[in-house]
mmCIF file with all atom_site columns, C-alpha atoms in Angstrom:
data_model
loop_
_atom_site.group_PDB
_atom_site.id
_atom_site.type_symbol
_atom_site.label_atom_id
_atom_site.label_alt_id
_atom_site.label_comp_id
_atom_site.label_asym_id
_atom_site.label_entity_id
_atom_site.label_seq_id
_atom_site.pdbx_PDB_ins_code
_atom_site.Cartn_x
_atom_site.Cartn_y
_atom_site.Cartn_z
_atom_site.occupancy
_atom_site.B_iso_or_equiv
_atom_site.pdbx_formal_charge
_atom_site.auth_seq_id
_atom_site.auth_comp_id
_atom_site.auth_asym_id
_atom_site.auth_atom_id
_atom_site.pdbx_PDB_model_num
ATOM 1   C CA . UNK O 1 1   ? 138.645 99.387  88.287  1.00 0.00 ? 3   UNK O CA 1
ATOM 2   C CA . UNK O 1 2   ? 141.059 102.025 87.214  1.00 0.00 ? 4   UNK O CA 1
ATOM 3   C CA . UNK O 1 3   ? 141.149 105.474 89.276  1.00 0.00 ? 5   UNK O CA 1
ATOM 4   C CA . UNK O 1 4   ? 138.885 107.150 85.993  1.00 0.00 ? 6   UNK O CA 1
ATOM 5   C CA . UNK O 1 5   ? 136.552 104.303 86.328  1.00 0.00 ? 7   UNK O CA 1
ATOM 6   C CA . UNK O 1 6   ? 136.122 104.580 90.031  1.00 0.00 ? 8   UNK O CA 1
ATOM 7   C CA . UNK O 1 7   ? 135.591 108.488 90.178  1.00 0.00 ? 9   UNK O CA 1
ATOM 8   C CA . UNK O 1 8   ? 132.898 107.698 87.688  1.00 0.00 ? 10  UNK O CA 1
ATOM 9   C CA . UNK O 1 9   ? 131.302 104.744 89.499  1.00 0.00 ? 11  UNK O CA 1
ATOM 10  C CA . UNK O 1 10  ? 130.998 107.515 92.640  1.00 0.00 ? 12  UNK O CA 1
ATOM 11  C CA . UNK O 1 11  ? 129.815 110.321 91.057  1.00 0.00 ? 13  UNK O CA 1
ATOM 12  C CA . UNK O 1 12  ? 127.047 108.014 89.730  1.00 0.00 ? 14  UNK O CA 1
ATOM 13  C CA . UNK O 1 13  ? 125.624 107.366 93.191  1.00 0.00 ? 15  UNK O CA 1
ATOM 14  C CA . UNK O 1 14  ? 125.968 110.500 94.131  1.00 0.00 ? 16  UNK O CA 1
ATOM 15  C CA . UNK O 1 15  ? 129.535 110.629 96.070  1.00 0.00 ? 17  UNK O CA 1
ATOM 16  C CA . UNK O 1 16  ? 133.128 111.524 95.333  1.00 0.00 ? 18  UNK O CA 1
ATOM 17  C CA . UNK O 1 17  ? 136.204 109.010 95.899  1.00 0.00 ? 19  UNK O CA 1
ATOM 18  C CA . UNK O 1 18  ? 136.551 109.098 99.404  1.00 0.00 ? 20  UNK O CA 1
ATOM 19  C CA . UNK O 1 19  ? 138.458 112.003 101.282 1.00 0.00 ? 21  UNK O CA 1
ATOM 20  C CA . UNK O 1 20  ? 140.596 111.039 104.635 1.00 0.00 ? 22  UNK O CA 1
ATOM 21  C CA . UNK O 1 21  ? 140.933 114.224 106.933 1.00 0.00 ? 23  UNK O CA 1
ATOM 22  C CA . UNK O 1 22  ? 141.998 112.682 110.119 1.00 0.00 ? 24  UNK O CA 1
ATOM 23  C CA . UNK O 1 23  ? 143.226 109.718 111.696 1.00 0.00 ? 25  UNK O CA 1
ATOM 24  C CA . UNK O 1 24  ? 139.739 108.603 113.187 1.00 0.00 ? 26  UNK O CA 1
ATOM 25  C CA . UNK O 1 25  ? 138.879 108.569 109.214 1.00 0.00 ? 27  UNK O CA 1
ATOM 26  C CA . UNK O 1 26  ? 141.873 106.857 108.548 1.00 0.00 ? 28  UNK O CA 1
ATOM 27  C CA . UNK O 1 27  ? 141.368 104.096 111.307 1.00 0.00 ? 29  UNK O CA 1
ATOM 28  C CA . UNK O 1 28  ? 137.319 103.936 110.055 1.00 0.00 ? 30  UNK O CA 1
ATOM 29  C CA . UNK O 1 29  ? 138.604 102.832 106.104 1.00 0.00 ? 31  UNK O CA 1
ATOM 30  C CA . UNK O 1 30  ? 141.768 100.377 107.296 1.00 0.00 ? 32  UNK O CA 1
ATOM 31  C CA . UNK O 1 31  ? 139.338 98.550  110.302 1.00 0.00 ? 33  UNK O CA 1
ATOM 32  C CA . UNK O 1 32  ? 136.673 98.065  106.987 1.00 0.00 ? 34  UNK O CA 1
ATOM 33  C CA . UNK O 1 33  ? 138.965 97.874  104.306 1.00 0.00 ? 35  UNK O CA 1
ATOM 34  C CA . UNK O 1 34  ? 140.701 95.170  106.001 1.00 0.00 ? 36  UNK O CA 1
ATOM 35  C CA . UNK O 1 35  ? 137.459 92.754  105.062 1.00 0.00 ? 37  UNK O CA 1
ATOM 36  C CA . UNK O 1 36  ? 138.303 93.122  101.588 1.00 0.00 ? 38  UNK O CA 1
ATOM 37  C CA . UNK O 1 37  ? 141.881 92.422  101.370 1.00 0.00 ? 39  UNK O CA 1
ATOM 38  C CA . UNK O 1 38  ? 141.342 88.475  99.928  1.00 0.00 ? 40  UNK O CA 1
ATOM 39  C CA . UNK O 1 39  ? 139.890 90.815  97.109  1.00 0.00 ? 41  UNK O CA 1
ATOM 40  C CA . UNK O 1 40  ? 142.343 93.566  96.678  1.00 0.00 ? 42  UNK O CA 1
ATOM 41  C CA . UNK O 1 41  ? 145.545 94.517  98.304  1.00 0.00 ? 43  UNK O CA 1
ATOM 42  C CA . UNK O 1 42  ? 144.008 98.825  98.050  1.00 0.00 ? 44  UNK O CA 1
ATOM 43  C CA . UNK O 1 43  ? 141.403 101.155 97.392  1.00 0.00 ? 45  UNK O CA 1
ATOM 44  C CA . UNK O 1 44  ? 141.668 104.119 95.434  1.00 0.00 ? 46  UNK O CA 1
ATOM 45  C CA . UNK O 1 45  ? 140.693 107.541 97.401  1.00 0.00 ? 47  UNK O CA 1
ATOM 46  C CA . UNK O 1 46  ? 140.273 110.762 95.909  1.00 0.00 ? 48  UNK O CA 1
ATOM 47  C CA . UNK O 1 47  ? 143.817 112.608 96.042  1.00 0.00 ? 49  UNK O CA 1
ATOM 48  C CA . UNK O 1 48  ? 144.629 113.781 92.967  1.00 0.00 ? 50  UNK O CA 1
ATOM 49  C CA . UNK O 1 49  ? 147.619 115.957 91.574  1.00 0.00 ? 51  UNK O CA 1
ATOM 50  C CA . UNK O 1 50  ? 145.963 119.109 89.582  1.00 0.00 ? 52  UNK O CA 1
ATOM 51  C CA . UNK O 1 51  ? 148.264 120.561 86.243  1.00 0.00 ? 53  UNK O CA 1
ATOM 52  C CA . UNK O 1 52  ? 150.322 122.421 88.443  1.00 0.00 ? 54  UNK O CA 1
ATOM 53  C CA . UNK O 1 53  ? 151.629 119.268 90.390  1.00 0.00 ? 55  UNK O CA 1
ATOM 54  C CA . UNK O 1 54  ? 149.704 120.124 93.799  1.00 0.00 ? 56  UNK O CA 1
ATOM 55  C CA . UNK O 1 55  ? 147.836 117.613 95.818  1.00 0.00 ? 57  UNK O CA 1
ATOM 56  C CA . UNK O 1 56  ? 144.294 117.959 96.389  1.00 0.00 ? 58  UNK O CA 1
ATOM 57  C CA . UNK O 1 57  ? 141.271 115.981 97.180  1.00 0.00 ? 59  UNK O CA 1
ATOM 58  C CA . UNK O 1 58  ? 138.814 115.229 94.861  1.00 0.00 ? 60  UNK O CA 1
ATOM 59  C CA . UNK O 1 59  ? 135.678 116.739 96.843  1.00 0.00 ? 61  UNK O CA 1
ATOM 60  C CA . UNK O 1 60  ? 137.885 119.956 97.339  1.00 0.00 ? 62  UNK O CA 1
ATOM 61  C CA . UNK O 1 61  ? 138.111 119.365 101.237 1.00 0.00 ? 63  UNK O CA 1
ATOM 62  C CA . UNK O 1 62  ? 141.317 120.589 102.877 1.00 0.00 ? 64  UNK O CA 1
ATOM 63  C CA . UNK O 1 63  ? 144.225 118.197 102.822 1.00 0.00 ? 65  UNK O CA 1
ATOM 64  C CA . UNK O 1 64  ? 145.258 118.663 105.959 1.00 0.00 ? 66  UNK O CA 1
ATOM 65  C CA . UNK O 1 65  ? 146.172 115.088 107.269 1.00 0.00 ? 67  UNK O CA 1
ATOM 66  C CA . UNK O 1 66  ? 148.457 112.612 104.936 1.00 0.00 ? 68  UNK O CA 1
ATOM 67  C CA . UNK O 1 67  ? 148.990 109.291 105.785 1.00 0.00 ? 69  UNK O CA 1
ATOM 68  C CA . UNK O 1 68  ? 152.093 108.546 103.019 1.00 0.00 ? 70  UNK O CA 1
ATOM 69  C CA . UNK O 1 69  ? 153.595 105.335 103.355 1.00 0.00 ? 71  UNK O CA 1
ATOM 70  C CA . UNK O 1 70  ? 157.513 105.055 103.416 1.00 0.00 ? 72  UNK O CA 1
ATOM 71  C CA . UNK O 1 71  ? 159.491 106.721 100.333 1.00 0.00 ? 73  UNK O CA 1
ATOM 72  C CA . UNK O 1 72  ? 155.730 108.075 99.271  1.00 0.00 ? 74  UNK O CA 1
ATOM 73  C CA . UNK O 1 73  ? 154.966 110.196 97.496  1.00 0.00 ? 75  UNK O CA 1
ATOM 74  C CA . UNK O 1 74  ? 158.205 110.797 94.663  1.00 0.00 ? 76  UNK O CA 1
ATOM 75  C CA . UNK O 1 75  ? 158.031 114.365 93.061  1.00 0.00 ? 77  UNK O CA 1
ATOM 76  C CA . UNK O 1 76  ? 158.644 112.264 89.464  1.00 0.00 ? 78  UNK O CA 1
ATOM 77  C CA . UNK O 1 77  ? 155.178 110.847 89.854  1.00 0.00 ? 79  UNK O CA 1
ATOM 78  C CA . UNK O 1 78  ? 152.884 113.462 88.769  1.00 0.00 ? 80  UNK O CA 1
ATOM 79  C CA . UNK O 1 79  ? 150.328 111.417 86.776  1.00 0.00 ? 81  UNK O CA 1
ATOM 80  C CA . UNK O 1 80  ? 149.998 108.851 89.211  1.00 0.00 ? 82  UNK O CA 1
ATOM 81  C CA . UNK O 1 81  ? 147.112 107.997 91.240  1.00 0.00 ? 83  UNK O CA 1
ATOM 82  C CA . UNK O 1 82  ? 147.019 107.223 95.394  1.00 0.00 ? 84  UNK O CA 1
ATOM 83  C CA . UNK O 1 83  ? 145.666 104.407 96.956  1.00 0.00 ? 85  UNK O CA 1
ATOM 84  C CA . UNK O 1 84  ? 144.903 103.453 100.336 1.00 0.00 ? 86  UNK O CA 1
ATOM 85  C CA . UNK O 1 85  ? 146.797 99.991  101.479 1.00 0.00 ? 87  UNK O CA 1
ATOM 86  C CA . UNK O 1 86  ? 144.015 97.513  102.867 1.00 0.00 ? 88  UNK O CA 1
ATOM 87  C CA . UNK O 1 87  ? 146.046 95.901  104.779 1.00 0.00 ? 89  UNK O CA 1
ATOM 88  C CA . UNK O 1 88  ? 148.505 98.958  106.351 1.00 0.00 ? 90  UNK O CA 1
ATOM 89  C CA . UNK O 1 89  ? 146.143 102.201 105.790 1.00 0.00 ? 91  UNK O CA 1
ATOM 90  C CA . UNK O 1 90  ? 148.957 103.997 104.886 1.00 0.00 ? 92  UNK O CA 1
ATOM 91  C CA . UNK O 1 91  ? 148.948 105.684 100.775 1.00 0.00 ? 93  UNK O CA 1
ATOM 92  C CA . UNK O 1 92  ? 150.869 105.302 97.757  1.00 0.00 ? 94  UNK O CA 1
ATOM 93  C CA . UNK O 1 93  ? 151.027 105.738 94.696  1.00 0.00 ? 95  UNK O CA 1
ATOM 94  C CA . UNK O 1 94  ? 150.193 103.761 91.425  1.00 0.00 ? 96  UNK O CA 1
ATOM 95  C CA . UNK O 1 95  ? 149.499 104.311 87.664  1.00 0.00 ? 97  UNK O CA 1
ATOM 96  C CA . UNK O 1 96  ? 145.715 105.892 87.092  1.00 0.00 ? 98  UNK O CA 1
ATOM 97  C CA . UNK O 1 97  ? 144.995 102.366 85.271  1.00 0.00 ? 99  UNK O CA 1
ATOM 98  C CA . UNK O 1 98  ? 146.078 99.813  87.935  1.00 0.00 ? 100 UNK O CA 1
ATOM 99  C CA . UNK O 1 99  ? 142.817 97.769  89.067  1.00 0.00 ? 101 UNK O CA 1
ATOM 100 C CA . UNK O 1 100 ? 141.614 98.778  92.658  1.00 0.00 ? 102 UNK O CA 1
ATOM 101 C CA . UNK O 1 101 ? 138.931 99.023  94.678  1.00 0.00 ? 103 UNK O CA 1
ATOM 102 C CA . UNK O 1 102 ? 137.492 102.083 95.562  1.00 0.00 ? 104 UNK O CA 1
ATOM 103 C CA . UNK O 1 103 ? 136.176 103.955 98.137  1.00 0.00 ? 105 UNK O CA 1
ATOM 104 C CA . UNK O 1 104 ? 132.934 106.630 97.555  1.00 0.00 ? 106 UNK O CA 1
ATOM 105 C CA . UNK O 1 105 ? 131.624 109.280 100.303 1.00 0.00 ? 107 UNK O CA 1
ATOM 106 C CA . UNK O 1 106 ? 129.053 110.855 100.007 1.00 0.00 ? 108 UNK O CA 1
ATOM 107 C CA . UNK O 1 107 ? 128.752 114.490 101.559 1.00 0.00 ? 109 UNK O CA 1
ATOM 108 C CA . UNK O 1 108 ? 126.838 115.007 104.922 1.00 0.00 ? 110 UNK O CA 1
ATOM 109 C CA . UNK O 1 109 ? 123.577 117.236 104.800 1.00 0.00 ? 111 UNK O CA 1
ATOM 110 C CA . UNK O 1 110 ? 123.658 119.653 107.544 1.00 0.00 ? 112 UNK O CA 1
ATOM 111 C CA . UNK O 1 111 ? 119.717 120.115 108.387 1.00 0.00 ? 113 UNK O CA 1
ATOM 112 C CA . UNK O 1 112 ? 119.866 124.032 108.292 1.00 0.00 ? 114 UNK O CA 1
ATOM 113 C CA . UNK O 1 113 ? 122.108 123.980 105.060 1.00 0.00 ? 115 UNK O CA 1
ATOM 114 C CA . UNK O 1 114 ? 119.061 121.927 103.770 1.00 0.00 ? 116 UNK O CA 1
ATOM 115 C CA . UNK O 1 115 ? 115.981 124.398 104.473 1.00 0.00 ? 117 UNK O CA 1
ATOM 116 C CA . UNK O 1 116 ? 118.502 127.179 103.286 1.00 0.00 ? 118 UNK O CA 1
ATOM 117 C CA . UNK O 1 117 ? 118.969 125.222 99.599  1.00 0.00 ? 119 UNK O CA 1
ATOM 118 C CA . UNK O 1 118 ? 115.028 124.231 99.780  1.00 0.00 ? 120 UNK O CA 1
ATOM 119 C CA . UNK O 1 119 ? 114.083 128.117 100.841 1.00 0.00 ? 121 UNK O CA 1
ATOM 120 C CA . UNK O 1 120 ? 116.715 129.498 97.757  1.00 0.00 ? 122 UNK O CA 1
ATOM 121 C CA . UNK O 1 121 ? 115.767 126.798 95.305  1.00 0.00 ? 123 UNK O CA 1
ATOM 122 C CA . UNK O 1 122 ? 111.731 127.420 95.887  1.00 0.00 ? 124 UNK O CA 1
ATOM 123 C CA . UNK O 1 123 ? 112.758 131.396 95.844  1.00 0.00 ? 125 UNK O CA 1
ATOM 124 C CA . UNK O 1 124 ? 114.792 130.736 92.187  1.00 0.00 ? 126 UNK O CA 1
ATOM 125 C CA . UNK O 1 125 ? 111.420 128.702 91.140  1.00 0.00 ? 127 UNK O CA 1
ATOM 126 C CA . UNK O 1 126 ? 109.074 130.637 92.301  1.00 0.00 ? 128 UNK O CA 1
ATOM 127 C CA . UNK O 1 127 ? 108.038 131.927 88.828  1.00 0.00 ? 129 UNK O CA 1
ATOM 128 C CA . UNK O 1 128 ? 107.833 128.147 88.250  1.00 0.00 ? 130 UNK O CA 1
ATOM 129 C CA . UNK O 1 129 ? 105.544 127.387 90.940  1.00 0.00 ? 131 UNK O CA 1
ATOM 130 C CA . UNK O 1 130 ? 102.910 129.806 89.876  1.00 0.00 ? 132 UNK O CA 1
ATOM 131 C CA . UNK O 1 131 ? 103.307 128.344 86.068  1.00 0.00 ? 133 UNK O CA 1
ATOM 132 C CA . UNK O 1 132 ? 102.686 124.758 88.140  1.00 0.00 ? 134 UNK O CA 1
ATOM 133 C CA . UNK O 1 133 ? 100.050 125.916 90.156  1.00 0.00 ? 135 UNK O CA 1
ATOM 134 C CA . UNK O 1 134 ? 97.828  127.376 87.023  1.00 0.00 ? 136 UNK O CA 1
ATOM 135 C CA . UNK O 1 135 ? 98.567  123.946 85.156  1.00 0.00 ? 137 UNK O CA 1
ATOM 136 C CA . UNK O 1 136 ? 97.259  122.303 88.319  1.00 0.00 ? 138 UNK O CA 1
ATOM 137 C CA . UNK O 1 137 ? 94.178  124.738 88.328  1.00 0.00 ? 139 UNK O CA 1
ATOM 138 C CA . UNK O 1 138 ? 93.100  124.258 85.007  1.00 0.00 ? 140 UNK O CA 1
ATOM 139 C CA . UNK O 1 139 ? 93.496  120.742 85.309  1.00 0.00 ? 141 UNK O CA 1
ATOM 140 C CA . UNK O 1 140 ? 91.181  120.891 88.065  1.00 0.00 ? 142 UNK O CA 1
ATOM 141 C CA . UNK O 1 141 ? 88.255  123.012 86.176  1.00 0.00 ? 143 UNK O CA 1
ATOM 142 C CA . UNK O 1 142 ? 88.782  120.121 83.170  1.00 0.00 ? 144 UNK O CA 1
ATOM 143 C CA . UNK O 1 143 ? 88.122  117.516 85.573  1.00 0.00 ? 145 UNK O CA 1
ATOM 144 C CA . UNK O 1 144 ? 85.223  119.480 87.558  1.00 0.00 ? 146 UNK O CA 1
ATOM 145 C CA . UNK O 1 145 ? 83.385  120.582 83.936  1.00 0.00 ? 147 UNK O CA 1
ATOM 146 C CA . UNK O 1 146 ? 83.714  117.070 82.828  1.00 0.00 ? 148 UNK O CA 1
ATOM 147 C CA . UNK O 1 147 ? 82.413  115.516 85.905  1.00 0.00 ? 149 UNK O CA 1
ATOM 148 C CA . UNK O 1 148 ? 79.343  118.287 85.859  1.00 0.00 ? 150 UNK O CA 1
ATOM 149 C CA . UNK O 1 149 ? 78.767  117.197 82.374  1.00 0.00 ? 151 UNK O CA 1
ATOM 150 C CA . UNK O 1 150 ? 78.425  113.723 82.758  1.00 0.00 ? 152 UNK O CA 1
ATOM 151 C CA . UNK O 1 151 ? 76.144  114.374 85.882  1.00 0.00 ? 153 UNK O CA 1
ATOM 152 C CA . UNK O 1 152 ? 73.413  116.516 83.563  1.00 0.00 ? 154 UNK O CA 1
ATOM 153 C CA . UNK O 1 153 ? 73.594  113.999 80.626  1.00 0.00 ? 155 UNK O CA 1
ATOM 154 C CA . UNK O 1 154 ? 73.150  110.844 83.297  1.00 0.00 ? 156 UNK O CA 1
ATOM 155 C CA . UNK O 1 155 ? 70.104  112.989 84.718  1.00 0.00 ? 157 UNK O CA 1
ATOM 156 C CA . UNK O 1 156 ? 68.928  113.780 81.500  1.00 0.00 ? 158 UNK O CA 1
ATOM 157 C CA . UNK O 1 157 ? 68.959  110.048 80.103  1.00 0.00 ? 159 UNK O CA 1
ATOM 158 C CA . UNK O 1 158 ? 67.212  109.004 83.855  1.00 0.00 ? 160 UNK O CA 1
ATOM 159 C CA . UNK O 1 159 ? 64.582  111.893 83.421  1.00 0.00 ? 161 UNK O CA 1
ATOM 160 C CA . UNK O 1 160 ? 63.534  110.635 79.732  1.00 0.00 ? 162 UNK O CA 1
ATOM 161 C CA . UNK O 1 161 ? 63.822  106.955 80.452  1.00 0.00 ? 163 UNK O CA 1
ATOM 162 C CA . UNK O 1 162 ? 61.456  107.392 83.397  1.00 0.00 ? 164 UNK O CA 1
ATOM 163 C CA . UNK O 1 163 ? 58.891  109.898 81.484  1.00 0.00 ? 165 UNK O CA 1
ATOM 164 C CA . UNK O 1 164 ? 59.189  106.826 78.726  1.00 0.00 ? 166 UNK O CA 1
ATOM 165 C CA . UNK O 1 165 ? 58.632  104.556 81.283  1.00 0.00 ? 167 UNK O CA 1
ATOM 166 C CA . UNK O 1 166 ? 55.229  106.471 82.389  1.00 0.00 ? 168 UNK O CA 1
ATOM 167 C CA . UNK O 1 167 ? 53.531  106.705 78.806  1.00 0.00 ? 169 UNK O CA 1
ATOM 168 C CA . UNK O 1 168 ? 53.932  103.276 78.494  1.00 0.00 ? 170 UNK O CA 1
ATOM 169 C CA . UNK O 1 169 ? 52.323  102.445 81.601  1.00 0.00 ? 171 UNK O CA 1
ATOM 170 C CA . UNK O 1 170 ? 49.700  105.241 80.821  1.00 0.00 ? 172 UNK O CA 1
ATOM 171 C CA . UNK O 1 171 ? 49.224  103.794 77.207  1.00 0.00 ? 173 UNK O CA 1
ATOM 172 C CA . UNK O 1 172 ? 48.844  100.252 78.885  1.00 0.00 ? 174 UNK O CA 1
ATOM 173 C CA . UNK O 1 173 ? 46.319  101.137 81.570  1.00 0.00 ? 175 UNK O CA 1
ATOM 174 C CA . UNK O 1 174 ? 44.140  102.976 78.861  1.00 0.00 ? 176 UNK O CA 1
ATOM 175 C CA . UNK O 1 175 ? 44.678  100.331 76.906  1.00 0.00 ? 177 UNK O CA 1
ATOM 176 C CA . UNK O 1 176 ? 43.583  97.665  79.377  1.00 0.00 ? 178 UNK O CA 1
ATOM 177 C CA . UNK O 1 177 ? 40.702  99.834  80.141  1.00 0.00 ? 179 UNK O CA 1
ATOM 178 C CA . UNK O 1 178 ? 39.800  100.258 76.290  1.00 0.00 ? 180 UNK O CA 1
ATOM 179 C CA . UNK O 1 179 ? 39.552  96.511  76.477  1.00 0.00 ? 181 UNK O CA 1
ATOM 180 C CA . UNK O 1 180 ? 37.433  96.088  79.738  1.00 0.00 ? 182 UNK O CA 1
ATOM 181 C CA . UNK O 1 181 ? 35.226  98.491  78.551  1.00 0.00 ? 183 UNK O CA 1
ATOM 182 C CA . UNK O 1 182 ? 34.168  96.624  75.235  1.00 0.00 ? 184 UNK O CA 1
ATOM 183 C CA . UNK O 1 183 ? 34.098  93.342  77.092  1.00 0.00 ? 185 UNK O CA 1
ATOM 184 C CA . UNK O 1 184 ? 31.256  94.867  79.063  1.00 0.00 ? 186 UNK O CA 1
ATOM 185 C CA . UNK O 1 185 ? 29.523  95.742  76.155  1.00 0.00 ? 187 UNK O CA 1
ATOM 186 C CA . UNK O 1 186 ? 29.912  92.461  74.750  1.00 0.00 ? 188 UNK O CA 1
ATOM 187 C CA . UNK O 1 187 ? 28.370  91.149  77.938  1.00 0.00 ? 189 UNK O CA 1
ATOM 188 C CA . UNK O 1 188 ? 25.366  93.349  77.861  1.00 0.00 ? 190 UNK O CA 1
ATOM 189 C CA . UNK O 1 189 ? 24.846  92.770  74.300  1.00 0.00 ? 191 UNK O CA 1
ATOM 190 C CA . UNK O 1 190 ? 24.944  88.910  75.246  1.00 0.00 ? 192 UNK O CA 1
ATOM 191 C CA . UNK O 1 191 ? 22.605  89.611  78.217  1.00 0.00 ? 193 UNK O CA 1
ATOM 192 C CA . UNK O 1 192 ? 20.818  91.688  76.018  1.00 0.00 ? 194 UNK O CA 1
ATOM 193 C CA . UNK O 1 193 ? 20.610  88.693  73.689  1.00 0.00 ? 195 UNK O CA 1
ATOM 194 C CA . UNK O 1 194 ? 19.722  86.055  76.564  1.00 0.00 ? 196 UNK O CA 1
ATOM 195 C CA . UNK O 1 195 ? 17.049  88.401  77.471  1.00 0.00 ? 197 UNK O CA 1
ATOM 196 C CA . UNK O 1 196 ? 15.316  88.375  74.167  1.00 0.00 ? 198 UNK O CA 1
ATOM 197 C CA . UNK O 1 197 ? 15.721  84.169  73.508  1.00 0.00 ? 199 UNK O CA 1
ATOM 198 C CA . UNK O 1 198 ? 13.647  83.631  76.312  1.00 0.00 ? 200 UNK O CA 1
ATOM 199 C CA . UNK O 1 199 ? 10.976  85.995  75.818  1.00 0.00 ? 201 UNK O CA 1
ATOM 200 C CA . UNK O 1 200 ? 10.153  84.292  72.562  1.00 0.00 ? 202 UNK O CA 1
#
């Protein structure tokens, strides 16, 4: 990838082309690096030259350790990129659009910086948290009121199927009884009947 390409490919996954600020850094990226080398002979880093023809690093840490190879870096280079050798460690410098690897870091989280962005950034929402926290409210009551009225219209519907139920079974038993009671007087009419055959 070219140097544009690679400080794009970074800042996508959250990082910045990689920064060396000591020799222990230096040795880190050459010792890994040095996997890759059947694959490319450099990586890009993120030393840049601003307008003005000054050096700086990409993630605006302090360039205070260089690691030039020999004869590098010429003053008649200014729009040049810098690459870190895979197989030496040491830098140069190539055109922007030369195809490299690349290198991404990603900035270290120090725990108190943390809570002191998390503290400022629930202070600066704050106004937003009380908007969030009525939304979550009402949504709440919505849920609650609909719940409550499903609960009286499914005891409603149970309270008139069951008085249903009992006039039926009223209506049945009187009409059972209604039924009984002229069989009887069937019976006693036939008795009644009986009765009278064999007087005669």
């Amino acid at each position: 990838m070219s140097w544009a390409q690679s400080v794009t490919q970074c800042i996508q996954t959250g990082g910045v082309l990689a920064s060396v600020e000591d020799p222990a850094e230096s040795n880190f990226l050459v010792e890994h690096a040095d996997l890759f080398t059947s694959k490319t002979s450099g990586f890009w880093i993120g030393i840049y030259r601003n307008v003005n023809g000054q050096l700086l690093w990409q993630d605006n840490s302090a360039l205070d350790f260089v690691n030039w190879g020999e004869g590098q870096p010429s003053e008649d280079q200014l729009d040049y990129c810098v690459e870190l050798s895979a197989s030496t460690g040491y830098w140069s410098v190539l055109p922007c659009s030369s195809q490299k690897g690349f290198i991404c870091k990603k900035p270290k989280i120090n725990p108190f910086l943390l809570a002191l962005y998390l503290f400022t950034d629930a202070e600066k929402d704050k106004a937003n948290g009380h908007l969030n926290m009525w939304i979550l409210l009402t949504l709440v009551l919505i849920i609650l009121l609909g719940m409550g009225f499903m609960i009286y219209f499914a005891f409603k519907i149970k309270t008139r199927n069951e008085i249903a139920r009992e006039e039926r079974c009223s209506t049945q038993t009187e009409h059972s009884h209604a039924l009984l009671g002229r069989d009887n007087k069937s019976d006693s009419t036939n008795e009644k009947e009986k009765n009278e055959h064999s007087v005669v």
